[in-house]
Backbone as a ProteinNet text record, in pm:
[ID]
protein_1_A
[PRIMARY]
XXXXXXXXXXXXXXXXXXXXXXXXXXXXXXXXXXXXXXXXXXXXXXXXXXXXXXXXXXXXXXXXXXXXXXXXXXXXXXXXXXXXXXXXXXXXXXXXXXXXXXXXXXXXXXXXXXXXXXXXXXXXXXXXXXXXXXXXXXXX
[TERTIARY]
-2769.9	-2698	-2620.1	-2486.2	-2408.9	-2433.3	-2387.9	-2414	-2313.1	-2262.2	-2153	-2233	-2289	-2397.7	-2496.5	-2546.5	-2660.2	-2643.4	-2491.6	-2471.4	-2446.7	-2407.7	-2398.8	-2481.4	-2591.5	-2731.7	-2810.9	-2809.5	-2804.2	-2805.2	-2663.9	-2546.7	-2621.5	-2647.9	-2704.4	-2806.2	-2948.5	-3044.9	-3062.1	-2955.8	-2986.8	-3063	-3156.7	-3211.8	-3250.5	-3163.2	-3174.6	-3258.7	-3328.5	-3444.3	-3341.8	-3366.8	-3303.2	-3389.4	-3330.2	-3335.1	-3272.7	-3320.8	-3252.4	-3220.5	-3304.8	-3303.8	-3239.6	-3189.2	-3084.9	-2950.5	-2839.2	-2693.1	-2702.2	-2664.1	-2674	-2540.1	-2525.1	-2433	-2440.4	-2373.7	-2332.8	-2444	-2487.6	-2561.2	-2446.9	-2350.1	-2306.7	-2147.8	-2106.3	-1996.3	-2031.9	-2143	-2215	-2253.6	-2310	-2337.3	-2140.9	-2069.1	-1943.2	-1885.1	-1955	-1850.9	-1928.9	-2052.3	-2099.5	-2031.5	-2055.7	-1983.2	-1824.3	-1769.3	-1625.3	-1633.4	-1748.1	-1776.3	-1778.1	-1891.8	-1914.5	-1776.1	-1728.7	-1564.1	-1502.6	-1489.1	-1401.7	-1448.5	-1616.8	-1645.1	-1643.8	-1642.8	-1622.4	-1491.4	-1401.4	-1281.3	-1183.2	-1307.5	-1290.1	-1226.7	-1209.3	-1109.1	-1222.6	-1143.3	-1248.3	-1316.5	-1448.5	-1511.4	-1483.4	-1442.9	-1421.7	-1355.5	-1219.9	-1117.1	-1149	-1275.5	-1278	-1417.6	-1519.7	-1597	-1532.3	-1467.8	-1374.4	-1310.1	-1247.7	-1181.9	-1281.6	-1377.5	-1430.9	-1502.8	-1501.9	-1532.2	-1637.2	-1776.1	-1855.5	-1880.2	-1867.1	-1859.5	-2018.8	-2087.3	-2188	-2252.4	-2369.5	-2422.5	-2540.3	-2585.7	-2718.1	-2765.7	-2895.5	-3014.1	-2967.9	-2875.1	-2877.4	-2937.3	-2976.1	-3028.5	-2896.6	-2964.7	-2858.6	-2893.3	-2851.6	-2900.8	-2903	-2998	-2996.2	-2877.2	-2765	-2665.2	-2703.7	-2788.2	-2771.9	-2846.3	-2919.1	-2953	-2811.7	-2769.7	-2644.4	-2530.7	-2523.4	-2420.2	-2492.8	-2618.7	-2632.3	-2674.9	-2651	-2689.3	-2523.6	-2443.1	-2277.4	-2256.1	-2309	-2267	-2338	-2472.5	-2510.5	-2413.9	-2433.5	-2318.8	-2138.9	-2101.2	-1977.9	-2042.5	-2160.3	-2165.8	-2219.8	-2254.9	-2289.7	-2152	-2050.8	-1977.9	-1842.6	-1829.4	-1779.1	-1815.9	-1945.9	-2004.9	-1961.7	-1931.4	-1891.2	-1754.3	-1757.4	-1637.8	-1537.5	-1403.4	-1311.8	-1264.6	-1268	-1236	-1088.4	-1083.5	-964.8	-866	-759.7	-669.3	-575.8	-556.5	-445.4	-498.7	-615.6	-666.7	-558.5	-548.7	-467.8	-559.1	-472.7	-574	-684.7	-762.1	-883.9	-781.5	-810.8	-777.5	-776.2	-708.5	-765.5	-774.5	-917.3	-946.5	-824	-840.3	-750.4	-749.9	-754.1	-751.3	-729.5	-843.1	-839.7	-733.1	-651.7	-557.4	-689.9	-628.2	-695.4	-651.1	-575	-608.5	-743	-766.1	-862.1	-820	-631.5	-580.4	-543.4	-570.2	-559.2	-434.1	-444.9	-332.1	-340.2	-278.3	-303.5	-244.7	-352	-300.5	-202.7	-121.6	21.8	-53.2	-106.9	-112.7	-297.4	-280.8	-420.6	-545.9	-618.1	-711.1	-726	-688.6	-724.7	-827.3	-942.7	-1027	-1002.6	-1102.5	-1051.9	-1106	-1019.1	-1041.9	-1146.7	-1259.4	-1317.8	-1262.7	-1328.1	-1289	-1189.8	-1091.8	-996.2	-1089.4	-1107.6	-1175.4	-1025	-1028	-969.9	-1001.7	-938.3	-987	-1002.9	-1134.7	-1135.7	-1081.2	-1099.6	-1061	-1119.7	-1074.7	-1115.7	-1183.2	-1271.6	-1368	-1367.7	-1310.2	-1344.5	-1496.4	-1558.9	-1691.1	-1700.3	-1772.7	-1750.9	-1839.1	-1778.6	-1816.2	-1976.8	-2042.6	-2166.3	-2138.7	-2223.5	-2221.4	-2188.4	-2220.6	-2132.3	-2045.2	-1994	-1863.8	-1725.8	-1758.8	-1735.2	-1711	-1827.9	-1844.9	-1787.7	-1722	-1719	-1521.9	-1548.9	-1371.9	-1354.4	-1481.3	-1476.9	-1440.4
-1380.1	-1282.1	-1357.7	-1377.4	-1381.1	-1320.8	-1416.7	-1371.7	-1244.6	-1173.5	-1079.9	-993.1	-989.6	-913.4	-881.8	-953.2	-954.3	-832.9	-872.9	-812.2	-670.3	-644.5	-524.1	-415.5	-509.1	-450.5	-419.4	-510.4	-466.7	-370.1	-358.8	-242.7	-102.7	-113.7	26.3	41.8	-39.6	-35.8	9.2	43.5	8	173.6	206.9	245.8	291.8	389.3	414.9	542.3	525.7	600.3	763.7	797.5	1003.1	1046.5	1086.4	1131.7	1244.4	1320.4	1470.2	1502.8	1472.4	1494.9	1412.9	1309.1	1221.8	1230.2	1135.9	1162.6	1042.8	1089.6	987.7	1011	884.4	915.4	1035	1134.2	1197.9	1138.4	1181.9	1090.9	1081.5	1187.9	1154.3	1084.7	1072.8	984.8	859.5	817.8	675.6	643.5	749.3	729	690.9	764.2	746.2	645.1	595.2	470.4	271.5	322.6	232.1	216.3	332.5	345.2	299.7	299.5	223.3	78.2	61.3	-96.2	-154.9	-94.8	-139.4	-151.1	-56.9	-77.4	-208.4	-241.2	-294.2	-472.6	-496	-600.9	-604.4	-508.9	-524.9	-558.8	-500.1	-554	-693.6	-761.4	-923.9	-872.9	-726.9	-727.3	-781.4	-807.5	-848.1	-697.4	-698	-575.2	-579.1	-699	-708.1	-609.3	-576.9	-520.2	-391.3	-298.3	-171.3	-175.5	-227.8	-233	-220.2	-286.1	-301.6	-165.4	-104.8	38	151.2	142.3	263.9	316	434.2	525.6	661.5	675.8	787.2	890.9	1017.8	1111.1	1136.7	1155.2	1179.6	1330.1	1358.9	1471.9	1465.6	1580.7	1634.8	1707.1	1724.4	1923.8	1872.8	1789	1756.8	1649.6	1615.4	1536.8	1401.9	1292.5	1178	1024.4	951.2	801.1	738.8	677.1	627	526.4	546.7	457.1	323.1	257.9	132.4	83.9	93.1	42.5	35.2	120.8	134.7	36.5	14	-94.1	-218.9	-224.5	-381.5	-440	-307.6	-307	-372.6	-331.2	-336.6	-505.8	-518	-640.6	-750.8	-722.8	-821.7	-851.3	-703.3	-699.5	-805.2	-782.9	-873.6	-982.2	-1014.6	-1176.2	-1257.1	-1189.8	-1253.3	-1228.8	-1068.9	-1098	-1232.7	-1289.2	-1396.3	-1529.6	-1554.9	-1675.5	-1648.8	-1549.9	-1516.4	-1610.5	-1642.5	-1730.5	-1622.7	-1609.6	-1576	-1557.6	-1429.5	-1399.1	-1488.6	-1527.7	-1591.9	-1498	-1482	-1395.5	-1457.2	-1582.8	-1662.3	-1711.6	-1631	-1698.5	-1604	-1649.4	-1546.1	-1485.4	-1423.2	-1307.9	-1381.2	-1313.5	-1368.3	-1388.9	-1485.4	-1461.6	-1378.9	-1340.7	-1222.1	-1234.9	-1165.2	-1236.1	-1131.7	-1216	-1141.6	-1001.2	-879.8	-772	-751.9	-660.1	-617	-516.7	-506.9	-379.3	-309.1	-210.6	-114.6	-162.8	-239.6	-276.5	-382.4	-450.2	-543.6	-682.5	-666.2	-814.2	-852.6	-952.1	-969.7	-1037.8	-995.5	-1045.4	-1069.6	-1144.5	-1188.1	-1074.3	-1047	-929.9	-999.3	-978.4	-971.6	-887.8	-809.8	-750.8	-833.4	-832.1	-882.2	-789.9	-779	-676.8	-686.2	-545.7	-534	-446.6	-532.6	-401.8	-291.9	-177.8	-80	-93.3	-28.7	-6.3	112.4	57.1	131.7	275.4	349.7	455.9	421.4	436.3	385.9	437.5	311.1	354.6	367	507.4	564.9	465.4	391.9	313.3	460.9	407.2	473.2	476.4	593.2	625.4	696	781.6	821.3	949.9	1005.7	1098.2	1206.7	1309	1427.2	1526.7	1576.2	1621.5	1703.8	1787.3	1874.2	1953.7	2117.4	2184.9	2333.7	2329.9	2363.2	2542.3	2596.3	2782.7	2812.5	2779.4	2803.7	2801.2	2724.9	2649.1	2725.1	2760.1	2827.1	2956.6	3034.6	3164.8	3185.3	3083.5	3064.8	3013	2927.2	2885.2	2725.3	2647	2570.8	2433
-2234.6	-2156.3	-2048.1	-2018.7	-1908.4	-1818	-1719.2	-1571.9	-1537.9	-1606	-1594.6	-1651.9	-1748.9	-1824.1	-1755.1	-1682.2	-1571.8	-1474	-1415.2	-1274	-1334.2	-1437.4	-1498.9	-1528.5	-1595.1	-1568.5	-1457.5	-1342.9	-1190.8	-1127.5	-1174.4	-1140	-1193.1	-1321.2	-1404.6	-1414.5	-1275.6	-1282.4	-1137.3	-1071.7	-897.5	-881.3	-804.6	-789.8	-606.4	-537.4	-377.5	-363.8	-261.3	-192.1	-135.8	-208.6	-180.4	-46.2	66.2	171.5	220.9	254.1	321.6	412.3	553	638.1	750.2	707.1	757.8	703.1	762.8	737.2	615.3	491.6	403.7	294.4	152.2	118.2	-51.3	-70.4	-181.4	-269.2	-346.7	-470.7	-607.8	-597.1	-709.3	-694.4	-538.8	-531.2	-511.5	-491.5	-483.9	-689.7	-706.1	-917.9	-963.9	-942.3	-1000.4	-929.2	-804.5	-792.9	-857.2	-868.4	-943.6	-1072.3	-1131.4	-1299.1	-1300	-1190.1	-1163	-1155.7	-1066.3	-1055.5	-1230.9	-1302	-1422.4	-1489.5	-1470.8	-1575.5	-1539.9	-1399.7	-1339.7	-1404.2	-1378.1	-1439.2	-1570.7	-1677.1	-1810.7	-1858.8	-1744.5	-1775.6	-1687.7	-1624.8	-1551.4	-1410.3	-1388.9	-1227.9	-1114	-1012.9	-878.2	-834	-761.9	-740.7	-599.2	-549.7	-378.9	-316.1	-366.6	-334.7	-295.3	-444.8	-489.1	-394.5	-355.5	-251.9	-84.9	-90.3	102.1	90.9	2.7	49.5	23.9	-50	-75.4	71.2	83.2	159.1	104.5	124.9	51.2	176.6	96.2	175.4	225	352.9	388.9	341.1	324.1	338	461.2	470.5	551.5	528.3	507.9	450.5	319.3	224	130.6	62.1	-49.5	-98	-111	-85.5	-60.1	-75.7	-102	-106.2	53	82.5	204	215.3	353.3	339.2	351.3	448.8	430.7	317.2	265	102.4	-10.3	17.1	-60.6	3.3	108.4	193	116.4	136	130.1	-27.4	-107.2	-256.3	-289.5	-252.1	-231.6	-230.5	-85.9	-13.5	-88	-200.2	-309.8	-432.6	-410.2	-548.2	-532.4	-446	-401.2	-396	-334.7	-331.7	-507.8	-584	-685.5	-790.1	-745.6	-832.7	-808.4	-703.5	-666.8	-740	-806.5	-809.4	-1008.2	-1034	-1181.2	-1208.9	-1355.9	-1362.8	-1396.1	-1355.3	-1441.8	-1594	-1618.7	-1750	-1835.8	-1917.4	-1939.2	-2017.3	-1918.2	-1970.2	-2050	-2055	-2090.9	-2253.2	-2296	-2447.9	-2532.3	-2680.3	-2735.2	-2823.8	-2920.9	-2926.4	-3037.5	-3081.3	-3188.6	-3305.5	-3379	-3518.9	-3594.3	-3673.7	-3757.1	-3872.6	-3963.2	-4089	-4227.9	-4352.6	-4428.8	-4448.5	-4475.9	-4479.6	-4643.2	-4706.6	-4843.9	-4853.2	-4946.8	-4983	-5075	-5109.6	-5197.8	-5354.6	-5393.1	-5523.1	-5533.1	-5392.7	-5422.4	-5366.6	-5326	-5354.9	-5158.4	-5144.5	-4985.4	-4950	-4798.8	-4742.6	-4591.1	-4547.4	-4384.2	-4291.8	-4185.6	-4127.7	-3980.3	-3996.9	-3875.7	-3772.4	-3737.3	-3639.7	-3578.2	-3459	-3416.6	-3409	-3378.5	-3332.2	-3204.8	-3114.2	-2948.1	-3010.5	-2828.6	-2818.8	-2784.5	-2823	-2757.8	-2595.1	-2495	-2409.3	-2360.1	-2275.3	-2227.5	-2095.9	-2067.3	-2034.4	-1887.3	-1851	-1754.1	-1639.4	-1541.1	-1381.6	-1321.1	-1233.3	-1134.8	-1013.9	-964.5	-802.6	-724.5	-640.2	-557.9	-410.4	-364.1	-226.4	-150.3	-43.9	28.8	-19.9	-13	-101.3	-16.2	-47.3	10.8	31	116.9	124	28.9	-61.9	-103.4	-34.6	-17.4	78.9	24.5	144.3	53.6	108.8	72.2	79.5	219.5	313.7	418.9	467	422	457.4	365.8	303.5	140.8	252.5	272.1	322.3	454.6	556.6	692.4	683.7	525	499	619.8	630.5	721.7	618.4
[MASK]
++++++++++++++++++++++++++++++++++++++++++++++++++++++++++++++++++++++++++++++++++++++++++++++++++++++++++++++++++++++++++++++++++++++++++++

């Protein structure tokens, strides 16, 4: 397993202490911005960038991940994804093996094989609260 493989698994293993009664962050804008992280290393981008701007919207009386576990789950995560080598963008593409026609008789395929692309991460931003029954009922 690669060390990219590693941090990935990390990533989809991290695990923060749910708190209520303190000011903490969203549980599920903190879940969807991990799952961004993962894209971002499957597809070689830096996670630095998408860590320094993100912004999670707080809750309270709500169920929430404790923020600083989540800051410093972050601030691991940037430091090990730094020590990762660079993906090489400059390889060409794989070879590609002959391709059977349907009579049986082969021929070299001209076209390469791309992967498919995994599901496009949205960068994040600034996260709006989402607003709970009062707020709703009050229009706050």
């Amino acid at each position: 397993m690669t060390d990219r493989e590693e941090l990935i698994e990390k990533i989809n293993a991290a695990i923060f202490t749910p708190v209520r009664t303190r000011s903490s962050y969203d549980m599920t804008h903190v879940d969807d911005f991990l799952d961004a992280l993962v894209v971002a290393l499957r597809q070689g981008r830096p996670v630095e960038p998408l860590v320094d701007m993100v912004r999670f919207s707080t809750v309270r009386f709500r169920e929430g991940y404790q923020a600083h576990e989540v800051d410093r789950f972050l601030d691991h995560v940037v430091l090990d994804s730094k020590a990762l080598p660079a993906l090489d963008a400059t390889a060409g593409p794989v070879p590609s093996a002959p391709v059977a026609e349907p009579d049986g008789a082969e021929m070299d395929s001209a076209v390469p094989v791309q992967p498919v692309p995994e599901a496009q991460a949205v960068e994040p931003g600034v996260i709006e609260e989402q607003r709970g029954l009062i707020g709703r009922l009050f229009r706050r």
